[in-house]
Amino acid sequence: MWFVPFLFGILVATILIWTLRLFGHKEIVHNFMTSIQKCNQFGFQQNSVMLNRTSTFRRMILGQGLRQNSGSIISTLIGMVSSACDQFSTPNVAFYENKIPAKPNEEYIEEILIKWPGNYTKLQNIATYIQWLFPNRMPGTNKDAHVLTDKEVTIFQQSPELRNRVKRSFEMMLDFYGLKLTEENQIQVKKGSNKRLKVLNKMNNHNFLCITRILLALKELGHCKLMRPWMKCLADLIYNKNQLHHAKFSFESFWIDTLDAEDQLYIISLIKNYSV
Ligand SMILES: *[C@@H]1O[C@H](CO)[C@@H](O)[C@H](O)[C@H]1NC(C)=O
Ligand SMILES: *[C@@H]1O[C@H](CO)[C@@H](O)[C@H](O)[C@H]1NC(C)=O
């Protein structure tokens, strides 16, 4: 019944807009409709019928012409609504900015990055957080998480602060898998963590699917340079050291496809060398 509050909101907004129109505040109505459309674009992308209704509605109102008149309190309120819309229309950015918590577990990114590393019991329960930490274009099993949008990708790629947090999330997961990122951005097996690698090798496809998700997120969120070293390390473990042979299917069916053509050729030539 998710649509009940939604419809109620639309009803309230409609009444508000028509009241404003009645009193000649068309400029405010214009701003209001623009911010609603912004929300629509991001929050209700699937519901294009609703989007169309709003646009028709907007045209109807704007067709009447604007009057240079604005009540300042209402303008301020609309400003607040529209900045709230902006924040929530980019939920993945808001999460990585430490402004909203992941759902359903209600934890903020900084809490996660400080408390979770090394807590393998916690990290084992991936379904609840992996989509928040590593968002991509595909919806996953957590209905409270959000797919990544073009707007969000641009924001991530331009923000050193956000990119740094993504890198810390990645390092937390590497540690969970028994790996580590060196200062030269290479990926190695962490000393004394053969047990973690054994756990990873036993893991089912669901967990290997997470690695696909992380690879895709690295690509989108400004860390595509980390993909090749990670795949190099995984290829070494699967084809050379035989410590991660259960991941072979995922490696060949999913992981390799996340790379760009140049990286793919590089990794494939590595594997060929191993089998000689
Ligand atoms: C929404 O409007 C566009 C153009 O006005 C139209 O092409 C599209 O079919 C409409 N979508 C729905 C779901 O009505
Ligand atoms: C690790 O996570 C579990 C499960 O959430 C929690 O009960 C436990 O206190 C955590 N351990 C540490 C050392 O933080």
PDB file of C-alpha atoms and ligand atoms in Angstrom:
ATOM      1  CA  MET A   1       0.000   0.000   0.000  1.00  0.00           C
ATOM      2  CA  TRP A   2       2.970   2.301  -0.664  1.00  0.00           C
ATOM      3  CA  PHE A   3       0.866   4.487  -2.940  1.00  0.00           C
ATOM      4  CA  VAL A   4      -1.603   5.620  -0.242  1.00  0.00           C
ATOM      5  CA  PRO A   5       0.722   8.249   1.322  1.00  0.00           C
ATOM      6  CA  PHE A   6       1.900   9.086  -2.175  1.00  0.00           C
ATOM      7  CA  LEU A   7      -1.631   9.777  -3.439  1.00  0.00           C
ATOM      8  CA  PHE A   8      -2.389  11.681  -0.269  1.00  0.00           C
ATOM      9  CA  GLY A   9       0.692  13.848  -0.914  1.00  0.00           C
ATOM     10  CA  ILE A  10      -0.424  14.524  -4.468  1.00  0.00           C
ATOM     11  CA  LEU A  11      -3.877  15.491  -3.202  1.00  0.00           C
ATOM     12  CA  VAL A  12      -2.454  17.934  -0.642  1.00  0.00           C
ATOM     13  CA  ALA A  13      -0.088  19.395  -3.251  1.00  0.00           C
ATOM     14  CA  THR A  14      -2.968  19.796  -5.715  1.00  0.00           C
ATOM     15  CA  ILE A  15      -5.104  21.656  -3.187  1.00  0.00           C
ATOM     16  CA  LEU A  16      -2.135  23.860  -2.229  1.00  0.00           C
ATOM     17  CA  ILE A  17      -1.336  24.664  -5.857  1.00  0.00           C
ATOM     18  CA  TRP A  18      -4.896  25.529  -6.790  1.00  0.00           C
ATOM     19  CA  THR A  19      -5.240  27.719  -3.707  1.00  0.00           C
ATOM     20  CA  LEU A  20      -2.047  29.586  -4.653  1.00  0.00           C
ATOM     21  CA  ARG A  21      -3.307  29.941  -8.211  1.00  0.00           C
ATOM     22  CA  LEU A  22      -6.573  31.296  -6.987  1.00  0.00           C
ATOM     23  CA  PHE A  23      -4.734  34.043  -5.113  1.00  0.00           C
ATOM     24  CA  GLY A  24      -2.497  34.912  -8.054  1.00  0.00           C
ATOM     25  CA  HIS A  25       0.832  33.465  -6.842  1.00  0.00           C
ATOM     26  CA  LYS A  26       1.713  31.841 -10.148  1.00  0.00           C
ATOM     27  CA  GLU A  27       5.480  32.293  -9.794  1.00  0.00           C
ATOM     28  CA  ILE A  28       5.428  30.206  -6.648  1.00  0.00           C
ATOM     29  CA  VAL A  29       3.353  27.593  -8.388  1.00  0.00           C
ATOM     30  CA  HIS A  30       5.940  27.512 -11.155  1.00  0.00           C
ATOM     31  CA  ASN A  31       8.811  26.921  -8.694  1.00  0.00           C
ATOM     32  CA  PHE A  32       6.802  24.335  -6.881  1.00  0.00           C
ATOM     33  CA  MET A  33       6.027  22.393 -10.035  1.00  0.00           C
ATOM     34  CA  THR A  34       9.661  22.518 -11.091  1.00  0.00           C
ATOM     35  CA  SER A  35      10.758  20.992  -7.804  1.00  0.00           C
ATOM     36  CA  ILE A  36       8.035  18.345  -7.980  1.00  0.00           C
ATOM     37  CA  GLN A  37       9.230  17.421 -11.437  1.00  0.00           C
ATOM     38  CA  LYS A  38      12.776  17.105 -10.135  1.00  0.00           C
ATOM     39  CA  CYS A  39      11.563  14.663  -7.503  1.00  0.00           C
ATOM     40  CA  ASN A  40       9.568  12.846 -10.115  1.00  0.00           C
ATOM     41  CA  GLN A  41      12.543  12.343 -12.370  1.00  0.00           C
ATOM     42  CA  PHE A  42      14.507  10.571  -9.706  1.00  0.00           C
ATOM     43  CA  GLY A  43      12.055   9.127  -7.242  1.00  0.00           C
ATOM     44  CA  PHE A  44       9.314   7.892  -9.500  1.00  0.00           C
ATOM     45  CA  GLN A  45      11.090   7.127 -12.711  1.00  0.00           C
ATOM     46  CA  GLN A  46       9.149   3.913 -13.216  1.00  0.00           C
ATOM     47  CA  ASN A  47       5.830   5.639 -12.825  1.00  0.00           C
ATOM     48  CA  SER A  48       5.775   7.515 -16.108  1.00  0.00           C
ATOM     49  CA  VAL A  49       1.993   7.896 -16.027  1.00  0.00           C
ATOM     50  CA  MET A  50       2.365   9.994 -12.889  1.00  0.00           C
ATOM     51  CA  LEU A  51       5.183  11.927 -14.536  1.00  0.00           C
ATOM     52  CA  ASN A  52       2.969  12.698 -17.536  1.00  0.00           C
ATOM     53  CA  ARG A  53       0.111  13.836 -15.331  1.00  0.00           C
ATOM     54  CA  THR A  54       2.430  16.237 -13.550  1.00  0.00           C
ATOM     55  CA  SER A  55       3.728  17.661 -16.833  1.00  0.00           C
ATOM     56  CA  THR A  56       0.223  18.150 -18.191  1.00  0.00           C
ATOM     57  CA  PHE A  57      -0.741  19.776 -14.939  1.00  0.00           C
ATOM     58  CA  ARG A  58       2.293  22.029 -15.127  1.00  0.00           C
ATOM     59  CA  ARG A  59       1.510  23.106 -18.681  1.00  0.00           C
ATOM     60  CA  MET A  60      -2.041  23.920 -17.668  1.00  0.00           C
ATOM     61  CA  ILE A  61      -0.845  26.177 -14.895  1.00  0.00           C
ATOM     62  CA  LEU A  62       2.034  27.832 -16.751  1.00  0.00           C
ATOM     63  CA  GLY A  63      -0.199  28.476 -19.756  1.00  0.00           C
ATOM     64  CA  GLN A  64      -1.928  31.096 -17.659  1.00  0.00           C
ATOM     65  CA  GLY A  65       1.161  33.356 -17.475  1.00  0.00           C
ATOM     66  CA  LEU A  66       3.056  34.437 -14.361  1.00  0.00           C
ATOM     67  CA  ARG A  67       2.627  37.343 -12.045  1.00  0.00           C
ATOM     68  CA  GLN A  68       5.577  39.007 -10.317  1.00  0.00           C
ATOM     69  CA  ASN A  69       4.377  38.380  -6.852  1.00  0.00           C
ATOM     70  CA  SER A  70       5.606  36.119  -4.128  1.00  0.00           C
ATOM     71  CA  GLY A  71       4.901  35.550  -0.487  1.00  0.00           C
ATOM     72  CA  SER A  72       8.322  35.226   1.125  1.00  0.00           C
ATOM     73  CA  ILE A  73       7.352  32.625   3.730  1.00  0.00           C
ATOM     74  CA  ILE A  74       5.891  30.371   1.104  1.00  0.00           C
ATOM     75  CA  SER A  75       8.946  30.874  -1.123  1.00  0.00           C
ATOM     76  CA  THR A  76      11.195  29.847   1.747  1.00  0.00           C
ATOM     77  CA  LEU A  77       9.087  26.779   2.408  1.00  0.00           C
ATOM     78  CA  ILE A  78       9.235  25.831  -1.244  1.00  0.00           C
ATOM     79  CA  GLY A  79      13.014  26.332  -1.180  1.00  0.00           C
ATOM     80  CA  MET A  80      13.246  23.933   1.750  1.00  0.00           C
ATOM     81  CA  VAL A  81      11.032  21.364   0.034  1.00  0.00           C
ATOM     82  CA  SER A  82      13.055  21.573  -3.139  1.00  0.00           C
ATOM     83  CA  SER A  83      16.423  21.217  -1.372  1.00  0.00           C
ATOM     84  CA  ALA A  84      15.033  18.229   0.522  1.00  0.00           C
ATOM     85  CA  CYS A  85      13.942  16.846  -2.835  1.00  0.00           C
ATOM     86  CA  ASP A  86      17.437  17.350  -4.199  1.00  0.00           C
ATOM     87  CA  GLN A  87      18.936  15.493  -1.287  1.00  0.00           C
ATOM     88  CA  PHE A  88      16.580  12.570  -1.606  1.00  0.00           C
ATOM     89  CA  SER A  89      16.617  12.448  -5.354  1.00  0.00           C
ATOM     90  CA  THR A  90      20.286  11.435  -5.086  1.00  0.00           C
ATOM     91  CA  PRO A  91      20.000   8.952  -2.198  1.00  0.00           C
ATOM     92  CA  ASN A  92      23.258   7.153  -3.013  1.00  0.00           C
ATOM     93  CA  VAL A  93      25.136  10.454  -2.834  1.00  0.00           C
ATOM     94  CA  ALA A  94      23.316  11.457   0.367  1.00  0.00           C
ATOM     95  CA  PHE A  95      24.278   8.116   1.902  1.00  0.00           C
ATOM     96  CA  TYR A  96      27.952   8.513   0.978  1.00  0.00           C
ATOM     97  CA  GLU A  97      27.865  12.122   2.225  1.00  0.00           C
ATOM     98  CA  ASN A  98      26.912  10.650   5.617  1.00  0.00           C
ATOM     99  CA  LYS A  99      23.553  12.476   5.512  1.00  0.00           C
ATOM    100  CA  ILE A 100      21.164   9.535   5.429  1.00  0.00           C
ATOM    101  CA  PRO A 101      21.584   6.001   6.864  1.00  0.00           C
ATOM    102  CA  ALA A 102      21.434   2.767   4.893  1.00  0.00           C
ATOM    103  CA  LYS A 103      18.120   1.013   5.172  1.00  0.00           C
ATOM    104  CA  PRO A 104      16.874  -1.228   6.711  1.00  0.00           C
ATOM    105  CA  ASN A 105      19.770  -1.285   9.201  1.00  0.00           C
ATOM    106  CA  GLU A 106      19.776   2.497   9.761  1.00  0.00           C
ATOM    107  CA  GLU A 107      23.546   2.919   9.894  1.00  0.00           C
ATOM    108  CA  TYR A 108      25.495   5.834   8.441  1.00  0.00           C
ATOM    109  CA  ILE A 109      28.491   5.339   6.179  1.00  0.00           C
ATOM    110  CA  GLU A 110      30.980   6.699   8.724  1.00  0.00           C
ATOM    111  CA  GLU A 111      29.630   4.360  11.407  1.00  0.00           C
ATOM    112  CA  ILE A 112      29.955   1.456   9.002  1.00  0.00           C
ATOM    113  CA  LEU A 113      33.481   2.368   7.917  1.00  0.00           C
ATOM    114  CA  ILE A 114      34.652   2.779  11.507  1.00  0.00           C
ATOM    115  CA  LYS A 115      32.864  -0.089  13.241  1.00  0.00           C
ATOM    116  CA  TRP A 116      32.530  -2.820  10.654  1.00  0.00           C
ATOM    117  CA  PRO A 117      36.030  -3.528   9.294  1.00  0.00           C
ATOM    118  CA  GLY A 118      37.223  -6.840  10.689  1.00  0.00           C
ATOM    119  CA  ASN A 119      33.778  -7.780  12.031  1.00  0.00           C
ATOM    120  CA  TYR A 120      33.317 -10.746   9.729  1.00  0.00           C
ATOM    121  CA  THR A 121      30.120 -11.876  11.466  1.00  0.00           C
ATOM    122  CA  LYS A 122      28.603  -8.557  10.548  1.00  0.00           C
ATOM    123  CA  LEU A 123      29.981  -8.468   7.008  1.00  0.00           C
ATOM    124  CA  GLN A 124      28.736 -11.998   6.368  1.00  0.00           C
ATOM    125  CA  ASN A 125      25.207 -10.646   6.266  1.00  0.00           C
ATOM    126  CA  ILE A 126      25.731  -8.905   2.932  1.00  0.00           C
ATOM    127  CA  ALA A 127      22.161  -8.669   1.684  1.00  0.00           C
ATOM    128  CA  THR A 128      21.345  -5.819   4.054  1.00  0.00           C
ATOM    129  CA  TYR A 129      24.072  -3.381   3.076  1.00  0.00           C
ATOM    130  CA  ILE A 130      25.892  -4.316  -0.130  1.00  0.00           C
ATOM    131  CA  GLN A 131      23.597  -2.299  -2.415  1.00  0.00           C
ATOM    132  CA  TRP A 132      24.117   0.834  -0.342  1.00  0.00           C
ATOM    133  CA  LEU A 133      27.885   0.477  -0.253  1.00  0.00           C
ATOM    134  CA  PHE A 134      28.185  -0.491  -3.905  1.00  0.00           C
ATOM    135  CA  PRO A 135      25.233   0.883  -5.856  1.00  0.00           C
ATOM    136  CA  ASN A 136      24.909   0.191  -9.557  1.00  0.00           C
ATOM    137  CA  ARG A 137      22.272   0.391 -12.295  1.00  0.00           C
ATOM    138  CA  MET A 138      20.536  -2.877 -11.449  1.00  0.00           C
ATOM    139  CA  PRO A 139      18.004  -3.169  -8.648  1.00  0.00           C
ATOM    140  CA  GLY A 140      18.986  -5.842  -6.116  1.00  0.00           C
ATOM    141  CA  THR A 141      17.165  -7.736  -3.403  1.00  0.00           C
ATOM    142  CA  ASN A 142      17.104  -4.881  -0.875  1.00  0.00           C
ATOM    143  CA  LYS A 143      13.965  -2.916  -1.760  1.00  0.00           C
ATOM    144  CA  ASP A 144      15.101  -0.007   0.435  1.00  0.00           C
ATOM    145  CA  ALA A 145      18.234   0.604  -1.644  1.00  0.00           C
ATOM    146  CA  HIS A 146      18.324   2.756  -4.789  1.00  0.00           C
ATOM    147  CA  VAL A 147      19.721   2.230  -8.267  1.00  0.00           C
ATOM    148  CA  LEU A 148      22.455   4.615  -9.340  1.00  0.00           C
ATOM    149  CA  THR A 149      21.537   7.514 -11.649  1.00  0.00           C
ATOM    150  CA  ASP A 150      23.672   9.444 -14.185  1.00  0.00           C
ATOM    151  CA  LYS A 151      23.455  12.518 -11.977  1.00  0.00           C
ATOM    152  CA  GLU A 152      24.837  10.564  -9.015  1.00  0.00           C
ATOM    153  CA  VAL A 153      27.665   9.077 -11.061  1.00  0.00           C
ATOM    154  CA  THR A 154      28.780  12.582 -12.061  1.00  0.00           C
ATOM    155  CA  ILE A 155      28.692  13.789  -8.460  1.00  0.00           C
ATOM    156  CA  PHE A 156      30.692  10.786  -7.215  1.00  0.00           C
ATOM    157  CA  GLN A 157      33.339  11.100  -9.890  1.00  0.00           C
ATOM    158  CA  GLN A 158      33.916  14.775  -9.120  1.00  0.00           C
ATOM    159  CA  SER A 159      34.079  14.479  -5.345  1.00  0.00           C
ATOM    160  CA  PRO A 160      37.372  13.397  -3.731  1.00  0.00           C
ATOM    161  CA  GLU A 161      35.571  13.000  -0.393  1.00  0.00           C
ATOM    162  CA  LEU A 162      32.983  10.573  -1.780  1.00  0.00           C
ATOM    163  CA  ARG A 163      35.551   8.677  -3.813  1.00  0.00           C
ATOM    164  CA  ASN A 164      37.681   8.283  -0.730  1.00  0.00           C
ATOM    165  CA  ARG A 165      34.785   6.756   1.199  1.00  0.00           C
ATOM    166  CA  VAL A 166      34.074   4.349  -1.667  1.00  0.00           C
ATOM    167  CA  LYS A 167      37.725   3.313  -1.529  1.00  0.00           C
ATOM    168  CA  ARG A 168      37.463   2.687   2.215  1.00  0.00           C
ATOM    169  CA  SER A 169      34.355   0.532   1.641  1.00  0.00           C
ATOM    170  CA  PHE A 170      36.292  -1.394  -0.963  1.00  0.00           C
ATOM    171  CA  GLU A 171      39.205  -1.933   1.429  1.00  0.00           C
ATOM    172  CA  MET A 172      36.807  -3.179   4.093  1.00  0.00           C
ATOM    173  CA  MET A 173      35.473  -5.793   1.654  1.00  0.00           C
ATOM    174  CA  LEU A 174      38.958  -6.746   0.483  1.00  0.00           C
ATOM    175  CA  ASP A 175      39.895  -7.442   4.089  1.00  0.00           C
ATOM    176  CA  PHE A 176      36.752  -9.568   4.429  1.00  0.00           C
ATOM    177  CA  TYR A 177      37.961 -11.627   1.456  1.00  0.00           C
ATOM    178  CA  GLY A 178      41.496 -11.967   2.868  1.00  0.00           C
ATOM    179  CA  LEU A 179      43.016  -9.377   0.526  1.00  0.00           C
ATOM    180  CA  LYS A 180      44.488  -5.906   0.892  1.00  0.00           C
ATOM    181  CA  LEU A 181      45.166  -2.780  -1.124  1.00  0.00           C
ATOM    182  CA  THR A 182      48.810  -1.669  -1.127  1.00  0.00           C
ATOM    183  CA  GLU A 183      49.989   1.929  -1.220  1.00  0.00           C
ATOM    184  CA  GLU A 184      50.740   1.538  -4.917  1.00  0.00           C
ATOM    185  CA  ASN A 185      47.082   0.546  -5.491  1.00  0.00           C
ATOM    186  CA  GLN A 186      47.945  -3.105  -6.090  1.00  0.00           C
ATOM    187  CA  ILE A 187      45.911  -5.892  -4.546  1.00  0.00           C
ATOM    188  CA  GLN A 188      47.578  -8.732  -2.654  1.00  0.00           C
ATOM    189  CA  VAL A 189      46.707 -11.580  -0.354  1.00  0.00           C
ATOM    190  CA  LYS A 190      46.857 -10.264   3.187  1.00  0.00           C
ATOM    191  CA  LYS A 191      49.412 -11.990   5.407  1.00  0.00           C
ATOM    192  CA  GLY A 192      47.893 -14.523   7.786  1.00  0.00           C
ATOM    193  CA  SER A 193      44.479 -14.472   6.153  1.00  0.00           C
ATOM    194  CA  ASN A 194      44.445 -17.811   4.387  1.00  0.00           C
ATOM    195  CA  LYS A 195      41.416 -18.633   6.478  1.00  0.00           C
ATOM    196  CA  ARG A 196      39.452 -15.749   4.922  1.00  0.00           C
ATOM    197  CA  LEU A 197      40.423 -16.910   1.440  1.00  0.00           C
ATOM    198  CA  LYS A 198      39.249 -20.422   2.277  1.00  0.00           C
ATOM    199  CA  VAL A 199      35.914 -18.984   3.395  1.00  0.00           C
ATOM    200  CA  LEU A 200      35.632 -17.040   0.156  1.00  0.00           C
ATOM    201  CA  ASN A 201      36.435 -20.132  -1.881  1.00  0.00           C
ATOM    202  CA  LYS A 202      33.608 -21.968  -0.133  1.00  0.00           C
ATOM    203  CA  MET A 203      31.145 -19.165  -0.653  1.00  0.00           C
ATOM    204  CA  ASN A 204      28.162 -19.618  -2.882  1.00  0.00           C
ATOM    205  CA  ASN A 205      27.297 -17.756  -6.049  1.00  0.00           C
ATOM    206  CA  HIS A 206      25.438 -15.111  -4.100  1.00  0.00           C
ATOM    207  CA  ASN A 207      28.687 -13.897  -2.598  1.00  0.00           C
ATOM    208  CA  PHE A 208      30.491 -14.060  -5.894  1.00  0.00           C
ATOM    209  CA  LEU A 209      27.669 -11.948  -7.287  1.00  0.00           C
ATOM    210  CA  CYS A 210      28.674  -9.297  -4.761  1.00  0.00           C
ATOM    211  CA  ILE A 211      32.117  -9.173  -6.300  1.00  0.00           C
ATOM    212  CA  THR A 212      30.459  -8.454  -9.657  1.00  0.00           C
ATOM    213  CA  ARG A 213      28.523  -5.653  -7.970  1.00  0.00           C
ATOM    214  CA  ILE A 214      31.650  -4.210  -6.377  1.00  0.00           C
ATOM    215  CA  LEU A 215      33.512  -4.269  -9.703  1.00  0.00           C
ATOM    216  CA  LEU A 216      30.648  -2.421 -11.417  1.00  0.00           C
ATOM    217  CA  ALA A 217      30.453   0.126  -8.609  1.00  0.00           C
ATOM    218  CA  LEU A 218      34.208   0.780  -8.760  1.00  0.00           C
ATOM    219  CA  LYS A 219      33.786   1.530 -12.442  1.00  0.00           C
ATOM    220  CA  GLU A 220      30.889   3.960 -11.933  1.00  0.00           C
ATOM    221  CA  LEU A 221      32.105   5.654  -8.759  1.00  0.00           C
ATOM    222  CA  GLY A 222      35.475   6.847  -9.997  1.00  0.00           C
ATOM    223  CA  HIS A 223      37.772   3.895  -9.242  1.00  0.00           C
ATOM    224  CA  CYS A 224      38.035   2.064 -12.549  1.00  0.00           C
ATOM    225  CA  LYS A 225      41.836   2.006 -12.101  1.00  0.00           C
ATOM    226  CA  LEU A 226      41.412  -0.457  -9.223  1.00  0.00           C
ATOM    227  CA  MET A 227      39.572  -3.007 -11.356  1.00  0.00           C
ATOM    228  CA  ARG A 228      42.567  -4.329 -13.282  1.00  0.00           C
ATOM    229  CA  PRO A 229      44.789  -4.941 -10.228  1.00  0.00           C
ATOM    230  CA  TRP A 230      41.929  -6.648  -8.421  1.00  0.00           C
ATOM    231  CA  MET A 231      41.138  -8.916 -11.378  1.00  0.00           C
ATOM    232  CA  LYS A 232      44.844  -9.645 -11.733  1.00  0.00           C
ATOM    233  CA  CYS A 233      44.964 -10.794  -8.117  1.00  0.00           C
ATOM    234  CA  LEU A 234      41.795 -12.890  -8.496  1.00  0.00           C
ATOM    235  CA  ALA A 235      43.073 -14.472 -11.717  1.00  0.00           C
ATOM    236  CA  ASP A 236      46.317 -15.395  -9.946  1.00  0.00           C
ATOM    237  CA  LEU A 237      44.382 -17.036  -7.096  1.00  0.00           C
ATOM    238  CA  ILE A 238      42.031 -18.917  -9.421  1.00  0.00           C
ATOM    239  CA  TYR A 239      44.304 -20.032 -12.269  1.00  0.00           C
ATOM    240  CA  ASN A 240      47.780 -19.992 -10.785  1.00  0.00           C
ATOM    241  CA  LYS A 241      47.639 -20.657  -7.056  1.00  0.00           C
ATOM    242  CA  ASN A 242      44.457 -22.713  -7.167  1.00  0.00           C
ATOM    243  CA  GLN A 243      43.211 -21.093  -3.956  1.00  0.00           C
ATOM    244  CA  LEU A 244      39.968 -19.741  -5.362  1.00  0.00           C
ATOM    245  CA  HIS A 245      38.982 -22.300  -7.985  1.00  0.00           C
ATOM    246  CA  HIS A 246      35.280 -22.198  -7.031  1.00  0.00           C
ATOM    247  CA  ALA A 247      35.082 -18.666  -8.377  1.00  0.00           C
ATOM    248  CA  LYS A 248      36.138 -19.728 -11.857  1.00  0.00           C
ATOM    249  CA  PHE A 249      32.622 -19.734 -13.269  1.00  0.00           C
ATOM    250  CA  SER A 250      31.835 -16.251 -11.913  1.00  0.00           C
ATOM    251  CA  PHE A 251      35.182 -14.960 -13.107  1.00  0.00           C
ATOM    252  CA  GLU A 252      34.561 -16.128 -16.653  1.00  0.00           C
ATOM    253  CA  SER A 253      30.835 -15.406 -16.852  1.00  0.00           C
ATOM    254  CA  PHE A 254      30.501 -12.116 -14.991  1.00  0.00           C
ATOM    255  CA  TRP A 255      33.653 -10.506 -13.611  1.00  0.00           C
ATOM    256  CA  ILE A 256      35.602 -10.355 -16.847  1.00  0.00           C
ATOM    257  CA  ASP A 257      32.643  -8.633 -18.581  1.00  0.00           C
ATOM    258  CA  THR A 258      32.806  -5.680 -16.199  1.00  0.00           C
ATOM    259  CA  LEU A 259      36.237  -4.668 -17.564  1.00  0.00           C
ATOM    260  CA  ASP A 260      36.832  -2.438 -20.565  1.00  0.00           C
ATOM    261  CA  ALA A 261      38.278  -4.037 -23.701  1.00  0.00           C
ATOM    262  CA  GLU A 262      41.908  -3.196 -22.921  1.00  0.00           C
ATOM    263  CA  ASP A 263      41.782  -4.602 -19.391  1.00  0.00           C
ATOM    264  CA  GLN A 264      39.991  -7.703 -20.648  1.00  0.00           C
ATOM    265  CA  LEU A 265      42.761  -8.428 -23.143  1.00  0.00           C
ATOM    266  CA  TYR A 266      45.385  -7.907 -20.455  1.00  0.00           C
ATOM    267  CA  ILE A 267      43.695 -10.303 -18.020  1.00  0.00           C
ATOM    268  CA  ILE A 268      43.048 -12.921 -20.701  1.00  0.00           C
ATOM    269  CA  SER A 269      46.696 -12.881 -21.752  1.00  0.00           C
ATOM    270  CA  LEU A 270      47.693 -13.348 -18.084  1.00  0.00           C
ATOM    271  CA  ILE A 271      45.467 -16.400 -17.779  1.00  0.00           C
ATOM    272  CA  LYS A 272      46.889 -17.854 -20.987  1.00  0.00           C
ATOM    273  CA  ASN A 273      50.380 -17.538 -19.536  1.00  0.00           C
ATOM    274  CA  TYR A 274      49.306 -19.412 -16.415  1.00  0.00           C
ATOM    275  CA  SER A 275      47.975 -22.345 -18.365  1.00  0.00           C
ATOM    276  CA  VAL A 276      51.120 -22.740 -20.496  1.00  0.00           C
TER     277      VAL A 276
HETATM  278  C1  LIG B   1       4.107  10.257 -21.593  1.00  0.00           C
HETATM  279  O1  LIG B   1       4.165  11.304 -22.517  1.00  0.00           O
HETATM  280  C2  LIG B   1       4.975  11.079 -23.631  1.00  0.00           C
HETATM  281  C3  LIG B   1       5.045  12.337 -24.493  1.00  0.00           C
HETATM  282  O2  LIG B   1       4.113  13.283 -24.140  1.00  0.00           O
HETATM  283  C4  LIG B   1       4.417   9.870 -24.419  1.00  0.00           C
HETATM  284  O3  LIG B   1       5.234   9.581 -25.540  1.00  0.00           O
HETATM  285  C5  LIG B   1       4.373   8.664 -23.506  1.00  0.00           C
HETATM  286  O4  LIG B   1       3.792   7.555 -24.176  1.00  0.00           O
HETATM  287  C6  LIG B   1       3.574   8.974 -22.243  1.00  0.00           C
HETATM  288  N1  LIG B   1       3.690   7.849 -21.337  1.00  0.00           N
HETATM  289  C7  LIG B   1       2.634   7.295 -20.726  1.00  0.00           C
HETATM  290  C8  LIG B   1       2.947   6.134 -19.857  1.00  0.00           C
HETATM  291  O5  LIG B   1       1.509   7.726 -20.843  1.00  0.00           O
HETATM  292  C1  LIG B   2      30.165  -7.490  15.292  1.00  0.00           C
HETATM  293  O1  LIG B   2      28.837  -7.514  14.802  1.00  0.00           O
HETATM  294  C2  LIG B   2      27.946  -8.247  15.606  1.00  0.00           C
HETATM  295  C3  LIG B   2      26.653  -8.412  14.844  1.00  0.00           C
HETATM  296  O2  LIG B   2      26.081  -7.204  14.494  1.00  0.00           O
HETATM  297  C4  LIG B   2      27.813  -7.530  16.928  1.00  0.00           C
HETATM  298  O3  LIG B   2      26.883  -8.218  17.775  1.00  0.00           O
HETATM  299  C5  LIG B   2      29.174  -7.473  17.594  1.00  0.00           C
HETATM  300  O4  LIG B   2      29.120  -6.731  18.784  1.00  0.00           O
HETATM  301  C6  LIG B   2      30.209  -6.858  16.672  1.00  0.00           C
HETATM  302  N1  LIG B   2      31.541  -7.043  17.237  1.00  0.00           N
HETATM  303  C7  LIG B   2      32.368  -6.045  17.448  1.00  0.00           C
HETATM  304  C8  LIG B   2      33.705  -6.414  17.985  1.00  0.00           C
HETATM  305  O5  LIG B   2      32.088  -4.884  17.192  1.00  0.00           O
END
